Short mmCIF file of C-alpha atoms in Angstrom, two decimals:
data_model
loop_
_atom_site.label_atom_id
_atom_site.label_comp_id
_atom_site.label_asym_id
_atom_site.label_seq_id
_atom_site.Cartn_x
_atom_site.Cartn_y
_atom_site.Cartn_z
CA UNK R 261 17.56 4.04 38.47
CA UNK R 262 18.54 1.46 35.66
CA UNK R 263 15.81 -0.61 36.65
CA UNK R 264 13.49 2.37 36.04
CA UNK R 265 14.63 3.13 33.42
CA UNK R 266 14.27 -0.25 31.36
CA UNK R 267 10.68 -0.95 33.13
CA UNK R 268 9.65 2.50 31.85
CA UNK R 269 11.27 1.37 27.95
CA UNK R 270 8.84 -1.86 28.41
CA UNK R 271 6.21 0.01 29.54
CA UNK R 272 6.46 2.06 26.18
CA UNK R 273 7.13 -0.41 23.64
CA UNK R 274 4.10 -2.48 24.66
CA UNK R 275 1.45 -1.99 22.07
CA UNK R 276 -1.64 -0.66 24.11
CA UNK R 277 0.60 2.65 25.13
CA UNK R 278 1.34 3.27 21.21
CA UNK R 279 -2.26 2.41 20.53
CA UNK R 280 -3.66 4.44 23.04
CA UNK R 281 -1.60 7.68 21.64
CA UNK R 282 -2.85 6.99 18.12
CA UNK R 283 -6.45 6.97 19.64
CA UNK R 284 -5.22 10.50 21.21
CA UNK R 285 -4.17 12.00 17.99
CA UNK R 286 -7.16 10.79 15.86
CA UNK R 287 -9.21 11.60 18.46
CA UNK R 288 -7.91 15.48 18.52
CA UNK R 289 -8.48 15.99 14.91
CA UNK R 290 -11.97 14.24 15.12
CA UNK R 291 -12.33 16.27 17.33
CA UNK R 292 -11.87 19.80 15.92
CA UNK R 293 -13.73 18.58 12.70
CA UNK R 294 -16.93 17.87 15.00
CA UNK R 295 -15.76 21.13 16.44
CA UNK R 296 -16.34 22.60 13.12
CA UNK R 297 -19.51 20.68 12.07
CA UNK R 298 -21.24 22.20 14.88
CA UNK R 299 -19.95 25.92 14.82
CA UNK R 300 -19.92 26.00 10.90
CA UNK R 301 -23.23 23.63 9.69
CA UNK R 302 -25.25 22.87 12.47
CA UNK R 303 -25.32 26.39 14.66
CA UNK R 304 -26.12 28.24 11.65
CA UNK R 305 -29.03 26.02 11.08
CA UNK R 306 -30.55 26.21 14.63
CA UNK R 307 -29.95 30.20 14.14
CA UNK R 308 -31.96 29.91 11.31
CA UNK R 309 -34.63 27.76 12.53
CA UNK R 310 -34.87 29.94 15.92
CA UNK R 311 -35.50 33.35 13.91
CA UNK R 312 -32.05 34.04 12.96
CA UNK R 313 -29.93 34.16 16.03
CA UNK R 314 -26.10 33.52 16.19
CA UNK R 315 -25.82 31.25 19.02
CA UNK R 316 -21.73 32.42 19.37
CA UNK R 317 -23.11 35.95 19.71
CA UNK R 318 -26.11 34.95 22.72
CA UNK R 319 -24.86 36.70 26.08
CA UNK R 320 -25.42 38.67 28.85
CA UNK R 321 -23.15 41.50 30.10
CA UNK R 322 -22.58 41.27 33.80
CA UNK R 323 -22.61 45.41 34.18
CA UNK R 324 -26.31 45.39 32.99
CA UNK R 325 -25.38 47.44 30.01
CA UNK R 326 -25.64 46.36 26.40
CA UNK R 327 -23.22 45.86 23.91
CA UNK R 328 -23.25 45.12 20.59
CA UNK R 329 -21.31 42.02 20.19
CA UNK R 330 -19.57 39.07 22.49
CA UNK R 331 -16.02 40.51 22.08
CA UNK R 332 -16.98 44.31 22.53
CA UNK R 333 -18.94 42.84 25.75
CA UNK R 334 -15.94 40.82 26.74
CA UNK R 335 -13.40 44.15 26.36
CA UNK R 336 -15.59 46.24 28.76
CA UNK R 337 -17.03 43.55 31.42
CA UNK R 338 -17.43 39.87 32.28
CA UNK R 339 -20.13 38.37 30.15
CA UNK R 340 -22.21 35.24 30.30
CA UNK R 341 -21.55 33.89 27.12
CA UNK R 342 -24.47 31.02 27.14
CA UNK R 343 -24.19 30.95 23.55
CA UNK R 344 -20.93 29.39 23.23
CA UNK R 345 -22.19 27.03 26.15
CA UNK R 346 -25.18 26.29 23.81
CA UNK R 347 -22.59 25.20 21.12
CA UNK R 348 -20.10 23.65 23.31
CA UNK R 349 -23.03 21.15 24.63
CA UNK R 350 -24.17 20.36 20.74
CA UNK R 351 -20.41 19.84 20.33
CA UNK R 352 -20.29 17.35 23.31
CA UNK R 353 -23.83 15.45 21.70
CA UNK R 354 -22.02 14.71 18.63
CA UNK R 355 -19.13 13.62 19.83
CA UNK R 356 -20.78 11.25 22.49
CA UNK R 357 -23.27 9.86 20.38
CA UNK R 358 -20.65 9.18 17.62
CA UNK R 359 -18.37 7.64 20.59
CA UNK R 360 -21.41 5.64 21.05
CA UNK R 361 -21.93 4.44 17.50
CA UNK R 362 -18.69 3.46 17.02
CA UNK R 363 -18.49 1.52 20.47
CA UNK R 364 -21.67 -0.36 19.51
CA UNK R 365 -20.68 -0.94 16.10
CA UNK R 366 -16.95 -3.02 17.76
CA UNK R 367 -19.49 -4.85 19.86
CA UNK R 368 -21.57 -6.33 17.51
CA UNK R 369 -18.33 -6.82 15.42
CA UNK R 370 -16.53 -9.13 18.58
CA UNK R 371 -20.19 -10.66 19.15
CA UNK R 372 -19.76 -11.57 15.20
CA UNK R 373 -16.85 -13.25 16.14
CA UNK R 374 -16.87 -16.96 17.13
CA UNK R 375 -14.83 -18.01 20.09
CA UNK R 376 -13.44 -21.28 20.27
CA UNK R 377 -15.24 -23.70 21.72
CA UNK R 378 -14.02 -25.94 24.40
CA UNK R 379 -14.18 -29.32 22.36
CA UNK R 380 -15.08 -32.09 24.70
CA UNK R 381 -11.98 -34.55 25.51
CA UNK R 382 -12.42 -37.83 23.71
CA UNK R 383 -9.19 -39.27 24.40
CA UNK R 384 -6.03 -40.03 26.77
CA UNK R 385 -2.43 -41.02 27.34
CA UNK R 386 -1.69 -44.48 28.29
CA UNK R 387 0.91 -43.98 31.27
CA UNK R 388 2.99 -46.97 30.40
CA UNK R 389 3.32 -46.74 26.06
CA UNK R 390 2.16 -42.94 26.28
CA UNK R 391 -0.29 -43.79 22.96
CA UNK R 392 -3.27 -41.92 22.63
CA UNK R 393 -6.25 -44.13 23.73
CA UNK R 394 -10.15 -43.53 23.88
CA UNK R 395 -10.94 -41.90 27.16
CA UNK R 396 -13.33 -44.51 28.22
CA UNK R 397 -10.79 -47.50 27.57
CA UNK R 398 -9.89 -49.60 30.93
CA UNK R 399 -6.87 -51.42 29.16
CA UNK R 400 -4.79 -49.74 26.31
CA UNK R 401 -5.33 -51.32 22.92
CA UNK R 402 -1.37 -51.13 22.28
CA UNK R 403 0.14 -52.23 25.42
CA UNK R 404 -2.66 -54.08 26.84
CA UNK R 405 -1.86 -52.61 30.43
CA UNK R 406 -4.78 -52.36 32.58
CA UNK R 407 -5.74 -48.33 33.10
CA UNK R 408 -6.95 -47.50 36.12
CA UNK R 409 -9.71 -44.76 36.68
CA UNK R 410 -7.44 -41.86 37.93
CA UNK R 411 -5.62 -41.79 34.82
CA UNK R 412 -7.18 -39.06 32.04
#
C-alpha cells in the first residue's frame, strides 16, 4: 500500500498531470463563454436572419398538441427540442474550429523553432594521451602513437 501510495504522489507532482488540470479548468470557462457567444450573439442573429425565430424555443411536442413555449411543452409532454440541438451543434463549431486554430497556430510555432542539428564529428580521443585529435589523423600529433582505424 506504501508503494501505492508514493507512485500515486509521483504520478501527481509530475508536471503534465498539473498541466493537464489547468487545461481542464481554462478549458471549462472557455467553454461556457463560447457557450454564451452562441446562445447570447450568434443565435439571436440566425433568428433574425431566418425571419425572427428563437432557435431555444424550435420544438415539437410528442402528444401532437401545441404549446406555447419549450418549458410549458416540457411540463405537459416529452418534446423534441431541435432548437437547443441547433445551438448545441453551433456551440460544438466554435469550439472545434477554435481548438483547431489554436492547435495550428502551436504547430507553426514548434515548426518556427530550430532543432539542433547533429553537427558532424570532426574530431577524436587518442587512446593512449586521451588529447583531442582530428578524426582523420593515423598517429596523434601529441604522443605520436600510431591510431589504428577502429579507434573514433
Amino acid at each position: 500500500m506504501k508503494k501505492f501510495v508514493n507512485d500515486f504522489k509521483a504520478f501527481i507532482s509530475k508536471g503534465n498531470v498539473v498541466d493537464m488540470a489547468i487545461g481542464v479548468i481554462i478549458g471549462g470557462a472557455f467553454g461556457s463563454i463560447v457557450t454564451s457567444l452562441v446562445n447570447d450573439i450568434m443565435m439571436p442573429i440566425f433568428g433574425k436572419l431566418t425571419g425572427g425565430n428563437d432557435f431555444s424555443q424550435m420544438f415539437y411536442a410528442l402528444d401532437g398538441k401545441d404549446y406555447p413555449n419549450l418549458a410549458a411543452a416540457k411540463e405537459a409532454t416529452a418534446t423534441f427540442a431541435y432548437g437547443s440541438f441547433i445551438q448545441n451543434v453551433v456551440n460544438f463549431l466554435i469550439i472545434s474550429f477554435v481548438i483547431f486554430v489554436i492547435i495550428s497556430q502551436i504547430a507553426k510555432f514548434k515548426s518556427k523553432i530550430k532543432k539542433p542539428t547533429d553537427e558532424k564529428v570532426t574530431s577524436k580521443i587518442c587512446p593512449y594521451c586521451k588529447s583531442e585529435i582530428n578524426i582523420e589523423a593515423t598517429r596523434c600529433p601529441h604522443c605520436t602513437s600510431e591510431l589504428n582505424e577502429s579507434i573514433k
